[in-house]
PDB file of C-alpha atoms in Angstrom:
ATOM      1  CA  UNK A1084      93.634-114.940  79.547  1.00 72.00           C
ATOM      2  CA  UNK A1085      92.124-115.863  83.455  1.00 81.00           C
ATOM      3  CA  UNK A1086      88.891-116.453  81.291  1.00 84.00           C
ATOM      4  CA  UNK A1087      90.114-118.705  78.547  1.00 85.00           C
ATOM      5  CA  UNK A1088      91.859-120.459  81.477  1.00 86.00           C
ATOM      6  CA  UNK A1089      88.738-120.848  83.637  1.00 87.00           C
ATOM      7  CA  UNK A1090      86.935-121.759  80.607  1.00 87.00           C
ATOM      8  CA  UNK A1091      89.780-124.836  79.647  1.00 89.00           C
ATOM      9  CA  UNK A1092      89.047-126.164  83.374  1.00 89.00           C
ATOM     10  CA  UNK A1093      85.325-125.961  83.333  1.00 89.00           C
ATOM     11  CA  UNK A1094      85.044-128.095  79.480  1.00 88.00           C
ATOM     12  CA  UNK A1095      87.878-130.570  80.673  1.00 91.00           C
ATOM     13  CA  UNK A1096      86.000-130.967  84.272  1.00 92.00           C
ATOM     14  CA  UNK A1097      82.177-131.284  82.873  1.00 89.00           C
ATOM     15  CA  UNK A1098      79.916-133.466  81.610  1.00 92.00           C
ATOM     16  CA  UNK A1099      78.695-131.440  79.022  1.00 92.00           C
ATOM     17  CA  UNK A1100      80.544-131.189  75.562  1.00 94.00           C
ATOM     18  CA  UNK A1101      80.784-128.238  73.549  1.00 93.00           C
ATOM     19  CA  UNK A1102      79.938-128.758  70.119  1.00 94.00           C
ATOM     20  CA  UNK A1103      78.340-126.863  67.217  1.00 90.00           C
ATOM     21  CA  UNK A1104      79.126-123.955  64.923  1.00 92.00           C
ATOM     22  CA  UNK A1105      82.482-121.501  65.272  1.00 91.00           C
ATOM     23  CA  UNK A1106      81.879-118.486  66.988  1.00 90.00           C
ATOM     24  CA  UNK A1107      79.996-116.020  64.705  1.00 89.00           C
ATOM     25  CA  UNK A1108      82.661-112.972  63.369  1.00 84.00           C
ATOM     26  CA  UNK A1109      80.233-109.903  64.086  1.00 86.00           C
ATOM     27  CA  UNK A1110      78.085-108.728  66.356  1.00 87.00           C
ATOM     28  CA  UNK A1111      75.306-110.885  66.919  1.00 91.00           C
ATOM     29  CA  UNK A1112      72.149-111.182  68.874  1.00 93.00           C
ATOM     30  CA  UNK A1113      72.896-114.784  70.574  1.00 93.00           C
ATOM     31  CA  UNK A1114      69.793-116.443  72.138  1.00 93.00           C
ATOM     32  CA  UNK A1115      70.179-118.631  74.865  1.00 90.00           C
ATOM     33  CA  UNK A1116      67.891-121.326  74.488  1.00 87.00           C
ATOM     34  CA  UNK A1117      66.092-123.515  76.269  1.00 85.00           C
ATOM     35  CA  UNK A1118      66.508-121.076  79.144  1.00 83.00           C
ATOM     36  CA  UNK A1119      65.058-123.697  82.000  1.00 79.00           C
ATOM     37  CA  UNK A1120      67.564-123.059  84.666  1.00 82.00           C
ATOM     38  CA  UNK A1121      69.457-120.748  86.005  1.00 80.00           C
ATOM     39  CA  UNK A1122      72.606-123.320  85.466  1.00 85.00           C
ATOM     40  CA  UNK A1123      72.594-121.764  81.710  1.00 85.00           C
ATOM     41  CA  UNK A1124      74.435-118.941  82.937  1.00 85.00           C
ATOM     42  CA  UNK A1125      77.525-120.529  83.791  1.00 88.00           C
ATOM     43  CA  UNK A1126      77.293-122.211  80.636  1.00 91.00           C
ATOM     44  CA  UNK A1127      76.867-119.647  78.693  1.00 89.00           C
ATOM     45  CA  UNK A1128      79.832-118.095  80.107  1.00 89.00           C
ATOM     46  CA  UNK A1129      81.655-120.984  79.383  1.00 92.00           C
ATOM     47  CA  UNK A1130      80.914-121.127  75.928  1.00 92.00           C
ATOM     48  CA  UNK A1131      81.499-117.006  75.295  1.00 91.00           C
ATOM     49  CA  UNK A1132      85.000-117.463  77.205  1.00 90.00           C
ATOM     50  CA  UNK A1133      86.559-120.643  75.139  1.00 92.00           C
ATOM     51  CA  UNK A1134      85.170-119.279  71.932  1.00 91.00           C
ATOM     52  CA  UNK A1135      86.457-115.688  72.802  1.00 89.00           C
ATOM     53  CA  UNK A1136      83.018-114.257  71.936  1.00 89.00           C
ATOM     54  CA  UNK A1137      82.652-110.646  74.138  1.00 89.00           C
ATOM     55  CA  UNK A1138      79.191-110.709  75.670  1.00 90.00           C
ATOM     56  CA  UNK A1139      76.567-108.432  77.209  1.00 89.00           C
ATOM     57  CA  UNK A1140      73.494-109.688  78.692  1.00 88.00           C
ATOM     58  CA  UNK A1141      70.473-108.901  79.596  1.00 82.00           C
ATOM     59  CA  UNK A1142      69.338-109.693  83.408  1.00 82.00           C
ATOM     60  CA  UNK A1143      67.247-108.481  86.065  1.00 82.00           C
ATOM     61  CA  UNK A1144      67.693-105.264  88.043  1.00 85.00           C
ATOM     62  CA  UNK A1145      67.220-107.682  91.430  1.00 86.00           C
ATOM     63  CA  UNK A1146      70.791-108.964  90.093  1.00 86.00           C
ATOM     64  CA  UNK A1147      72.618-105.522  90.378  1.00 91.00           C
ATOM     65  CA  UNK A1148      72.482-104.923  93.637  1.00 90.00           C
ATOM     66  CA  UNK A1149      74.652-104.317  96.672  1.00 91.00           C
ATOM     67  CA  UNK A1150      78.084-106.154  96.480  1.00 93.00           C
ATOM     68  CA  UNK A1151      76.843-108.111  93.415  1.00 91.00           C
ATOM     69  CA  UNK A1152      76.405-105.155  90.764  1.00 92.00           C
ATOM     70  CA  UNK A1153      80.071-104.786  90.325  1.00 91.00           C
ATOM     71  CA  UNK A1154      80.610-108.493  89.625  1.00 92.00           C
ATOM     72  CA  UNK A1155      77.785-108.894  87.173  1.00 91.00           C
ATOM     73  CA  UNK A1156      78.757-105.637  85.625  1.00 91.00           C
ATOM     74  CA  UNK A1157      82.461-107.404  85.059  1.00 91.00           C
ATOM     75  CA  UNK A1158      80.929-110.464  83.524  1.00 90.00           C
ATOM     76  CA  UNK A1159      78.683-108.316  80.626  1.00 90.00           C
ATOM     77  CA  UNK A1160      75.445-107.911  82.642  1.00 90.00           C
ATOM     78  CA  UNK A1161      73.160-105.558  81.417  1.00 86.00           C
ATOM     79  CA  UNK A1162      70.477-104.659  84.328  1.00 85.00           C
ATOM     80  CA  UNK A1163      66.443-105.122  83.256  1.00 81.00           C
ATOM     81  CA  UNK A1164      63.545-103.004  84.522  1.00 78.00           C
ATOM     82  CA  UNK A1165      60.968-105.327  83.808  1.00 72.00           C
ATOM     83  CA  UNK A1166      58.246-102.390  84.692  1.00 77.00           C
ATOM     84  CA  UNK A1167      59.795-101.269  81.091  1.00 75.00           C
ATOM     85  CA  UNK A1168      61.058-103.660  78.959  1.00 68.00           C
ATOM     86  CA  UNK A1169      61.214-101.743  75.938  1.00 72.00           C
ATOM     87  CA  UNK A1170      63.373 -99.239  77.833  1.00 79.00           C
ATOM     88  CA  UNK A1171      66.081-101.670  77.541  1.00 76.00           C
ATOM     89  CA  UNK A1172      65.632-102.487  74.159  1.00 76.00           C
ATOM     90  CA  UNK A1173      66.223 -99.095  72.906  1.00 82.00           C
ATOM     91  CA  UNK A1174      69.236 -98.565  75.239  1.00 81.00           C
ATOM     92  CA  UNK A1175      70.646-101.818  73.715  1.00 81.00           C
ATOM     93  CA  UNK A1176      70.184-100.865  70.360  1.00 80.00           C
ATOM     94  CA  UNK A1177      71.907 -96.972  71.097  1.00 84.00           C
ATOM     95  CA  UNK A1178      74.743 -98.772  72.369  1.00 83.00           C
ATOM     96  CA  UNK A1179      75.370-101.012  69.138  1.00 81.00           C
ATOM     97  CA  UNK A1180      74.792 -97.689  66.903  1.00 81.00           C
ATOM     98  CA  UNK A1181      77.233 -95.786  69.044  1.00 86.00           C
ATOM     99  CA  UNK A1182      79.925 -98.368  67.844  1.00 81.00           C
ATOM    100  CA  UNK A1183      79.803-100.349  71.068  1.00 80.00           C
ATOM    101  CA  UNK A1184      80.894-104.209  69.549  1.00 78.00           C
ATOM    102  CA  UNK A1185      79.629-107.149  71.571  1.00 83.00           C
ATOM    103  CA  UNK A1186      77.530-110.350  71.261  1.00 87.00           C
ATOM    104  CA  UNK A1187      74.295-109.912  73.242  1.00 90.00           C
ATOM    105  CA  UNK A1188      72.936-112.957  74.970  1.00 90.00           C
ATOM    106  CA  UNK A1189      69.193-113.293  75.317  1.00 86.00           C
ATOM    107  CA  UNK A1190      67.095-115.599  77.119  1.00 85.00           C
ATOM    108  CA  UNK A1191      63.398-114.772  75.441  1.00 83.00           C
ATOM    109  CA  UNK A1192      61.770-117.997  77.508  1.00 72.00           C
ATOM    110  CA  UNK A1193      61.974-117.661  81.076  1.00 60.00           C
ATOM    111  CA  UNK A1194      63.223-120.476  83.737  1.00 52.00           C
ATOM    112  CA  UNK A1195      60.170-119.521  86.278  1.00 56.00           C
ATOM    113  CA  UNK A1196      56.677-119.832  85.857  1.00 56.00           C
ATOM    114  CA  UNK A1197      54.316-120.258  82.856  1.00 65.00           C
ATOM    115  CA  UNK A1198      54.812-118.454  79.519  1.00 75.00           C
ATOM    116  CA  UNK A1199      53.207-119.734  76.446  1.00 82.00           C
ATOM    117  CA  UNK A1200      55.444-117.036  74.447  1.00 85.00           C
ATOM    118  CA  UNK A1201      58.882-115.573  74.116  1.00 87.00           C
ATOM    119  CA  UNK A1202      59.685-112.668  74.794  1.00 84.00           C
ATOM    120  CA  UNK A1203      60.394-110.252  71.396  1.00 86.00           C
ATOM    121  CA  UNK A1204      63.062-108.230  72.874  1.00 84.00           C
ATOM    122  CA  UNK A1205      65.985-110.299  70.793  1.00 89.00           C
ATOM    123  CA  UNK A1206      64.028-109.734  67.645  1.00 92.00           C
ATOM    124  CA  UNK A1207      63.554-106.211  68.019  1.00 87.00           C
ATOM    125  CA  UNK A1208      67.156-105.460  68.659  1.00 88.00           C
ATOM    126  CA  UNK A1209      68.395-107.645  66.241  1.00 91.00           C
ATOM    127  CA  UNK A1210      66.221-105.874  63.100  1.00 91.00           C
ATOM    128  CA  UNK A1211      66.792-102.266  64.379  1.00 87.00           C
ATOM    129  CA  UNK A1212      70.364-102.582  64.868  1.00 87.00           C
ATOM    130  CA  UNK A1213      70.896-105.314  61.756  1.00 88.00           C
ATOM    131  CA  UNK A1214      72.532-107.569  63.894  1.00 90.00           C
ATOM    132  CA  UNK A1215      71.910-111.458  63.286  1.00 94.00           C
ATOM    133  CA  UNK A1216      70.919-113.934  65.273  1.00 96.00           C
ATOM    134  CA  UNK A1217      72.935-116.785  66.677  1.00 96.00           C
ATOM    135  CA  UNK A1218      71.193-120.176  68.050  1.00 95.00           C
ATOM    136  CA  UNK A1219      73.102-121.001  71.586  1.00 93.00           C
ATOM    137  CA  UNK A1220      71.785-124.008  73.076  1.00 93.00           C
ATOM    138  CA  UNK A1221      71.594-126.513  75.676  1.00 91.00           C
ATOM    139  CA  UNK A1222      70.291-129.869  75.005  1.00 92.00           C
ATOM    140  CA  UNK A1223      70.136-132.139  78.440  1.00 91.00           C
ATOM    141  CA  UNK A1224      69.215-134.937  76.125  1.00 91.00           C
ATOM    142  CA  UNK A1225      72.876-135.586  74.821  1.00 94.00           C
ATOM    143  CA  UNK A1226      74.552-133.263  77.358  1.00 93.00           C
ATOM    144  CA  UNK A1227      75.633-130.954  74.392  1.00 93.00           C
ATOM    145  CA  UNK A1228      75.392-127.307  74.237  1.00 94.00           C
ATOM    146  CA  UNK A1229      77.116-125.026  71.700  1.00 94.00           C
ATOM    147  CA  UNK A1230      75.922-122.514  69.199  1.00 95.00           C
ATOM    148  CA  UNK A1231      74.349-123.779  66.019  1.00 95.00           C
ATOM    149  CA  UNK A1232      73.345-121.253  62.821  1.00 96.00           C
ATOM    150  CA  UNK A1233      73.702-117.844  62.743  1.00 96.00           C
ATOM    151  CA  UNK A1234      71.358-115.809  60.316  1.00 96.00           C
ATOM    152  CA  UNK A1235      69.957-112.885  59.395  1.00 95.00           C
ATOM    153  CA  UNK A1236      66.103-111.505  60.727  1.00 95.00           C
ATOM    154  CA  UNK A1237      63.891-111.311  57.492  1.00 94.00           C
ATOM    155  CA  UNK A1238      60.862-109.136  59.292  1.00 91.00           C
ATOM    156  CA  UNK A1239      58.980-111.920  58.142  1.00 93.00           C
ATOM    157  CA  UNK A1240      57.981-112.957  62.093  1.00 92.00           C
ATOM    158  CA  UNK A1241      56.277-116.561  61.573  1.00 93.00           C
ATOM    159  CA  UNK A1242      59.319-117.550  58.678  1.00 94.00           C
ATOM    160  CA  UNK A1243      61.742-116.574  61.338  1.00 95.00           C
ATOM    161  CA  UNK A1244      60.274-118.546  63.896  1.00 93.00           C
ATOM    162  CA  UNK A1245      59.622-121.168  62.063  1.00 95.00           C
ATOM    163  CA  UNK A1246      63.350-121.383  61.258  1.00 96.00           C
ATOM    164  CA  UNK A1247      64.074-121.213  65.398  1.00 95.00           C
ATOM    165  CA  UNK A1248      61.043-123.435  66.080  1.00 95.00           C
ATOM    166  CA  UNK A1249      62.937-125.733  63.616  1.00 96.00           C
ATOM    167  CA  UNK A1250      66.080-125.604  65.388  1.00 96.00           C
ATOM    168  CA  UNK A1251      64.872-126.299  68.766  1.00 93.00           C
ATOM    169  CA  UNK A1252      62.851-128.710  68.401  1.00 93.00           C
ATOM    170  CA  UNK A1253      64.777-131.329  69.269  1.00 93.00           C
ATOM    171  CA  UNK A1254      66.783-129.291  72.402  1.00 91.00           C
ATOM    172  CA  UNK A1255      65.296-130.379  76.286  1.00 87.00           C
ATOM    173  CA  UNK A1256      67.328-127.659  78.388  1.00 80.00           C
ATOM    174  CA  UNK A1257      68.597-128.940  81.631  1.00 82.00           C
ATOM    175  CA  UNK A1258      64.814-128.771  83.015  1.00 82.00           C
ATOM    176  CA  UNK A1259      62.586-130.576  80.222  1.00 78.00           C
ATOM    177  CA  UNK A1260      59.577-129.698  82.215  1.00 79.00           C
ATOM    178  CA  UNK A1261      60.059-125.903  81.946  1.00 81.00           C
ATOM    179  CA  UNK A1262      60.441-125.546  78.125  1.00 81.00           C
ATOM    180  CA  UNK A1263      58.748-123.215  76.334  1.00 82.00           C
ATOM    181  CA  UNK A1264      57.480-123.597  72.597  1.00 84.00           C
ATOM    182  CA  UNK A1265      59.748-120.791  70.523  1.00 86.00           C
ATOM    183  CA  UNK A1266      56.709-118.492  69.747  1.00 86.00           C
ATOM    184  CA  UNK A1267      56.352-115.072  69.512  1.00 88.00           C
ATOM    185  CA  UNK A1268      52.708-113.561  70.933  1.00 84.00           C
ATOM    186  CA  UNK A1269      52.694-111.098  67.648  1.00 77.00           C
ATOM    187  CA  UNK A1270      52.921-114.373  65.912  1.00 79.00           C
ATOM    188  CA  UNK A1271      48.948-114.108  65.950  1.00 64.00           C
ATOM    189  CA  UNK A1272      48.809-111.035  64.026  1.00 58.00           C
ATOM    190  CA  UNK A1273      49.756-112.044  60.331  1.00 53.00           C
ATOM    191  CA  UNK A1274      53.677-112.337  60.918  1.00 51.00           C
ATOM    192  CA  UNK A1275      54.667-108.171  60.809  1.00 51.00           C
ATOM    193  CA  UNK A1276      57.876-107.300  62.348  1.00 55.00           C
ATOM    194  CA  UNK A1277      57.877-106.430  66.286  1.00 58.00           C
TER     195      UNK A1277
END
């Protein structure tokens, strides 16, 4: 209820308009793209809360710590070792197979420094767990953000992110400078699966 009510203030207050698809009606790996600032969060909160979509997400141990873990905890935050990233991948995908039901926000570009790929993490989880994948997006350009299509992972790696590349191409993120090209580095090797 507090959420839905935060969430009222926040669209009727802000520049930015929510528009897009309706909120997907299972489980679903929901990417977060462009992921240029760290501004995205609150939007992405904003979006999960007036759509009534339950989320998890993934973020850095740093995050968890002290008098903050608690509070990230409350809001779905799932910490990251990023000495093993695959660790949290698998403990993701146990928790959707134990019957744990959530939307899982992932941010596979990176609002620091320069990455020519994404990271595969979202793709990964989606196809072991046979969750589908939800495009969330901010676009700076017409101060829109929303989610668009939500679809199904065929293992075929450079179909399926041609299908995202497709999507994003026109999206700027609030930082146009730090965008990163949706690309996979496995992309390379002949388009198998993660």
């Amino acid at each position: 209820m507090l959420r839905r009510l935060v969430s009222r203030v926040f669209w009727a207050s802000s520049r930015w308009r929510l528009v897009g698809e309706p909120a997907p009606t299972r489980p679903t790996v929901l990417i977060g793209a462009p992921h240029t600032s760290n501004w995205d969060f609150v939007i992405m909160l904003a979006i999960a809360w007036r759509l009534g979509i339950d989320v998890r997400w993934l973020g850095k141990k740093s995050l968890f710590t002290g008098w903050r873990e608690p509070i990230m905890r409350r809001l779905g935050g799932i910490p990251v070792d990023r000495s093993d990233p695959s660790r949290v991948v698998d403990e993701v995908v146990q928790r959707v197979r134990a019957g744990e039901v959530f939307g899982l926000v992932v941010t596979p570009d990176g609002t620091r420094g320069t990455h020519e790929y994404w990271k595969s993490g979202f793709y990964r989880i989606a196809r072991e767990t046979g969750m589908p994948v939800t495009l969330g997006f901010v676009d700076r350009t017409t101060m829109t953000t929303g989610l668009g299509p939500t679809f199904e992972l065929t293992g075929d790696v450079v179909a399926d992110m041609d299908r995202i590349r497709a999507f994003y191409a026109d999206k700027a993120g609030f930082r146009p400078d730090r965008r990163i090209e949706p690309r996979l580095h496995n992309e390379q090797s002949g388009g198998a699966a993660p």
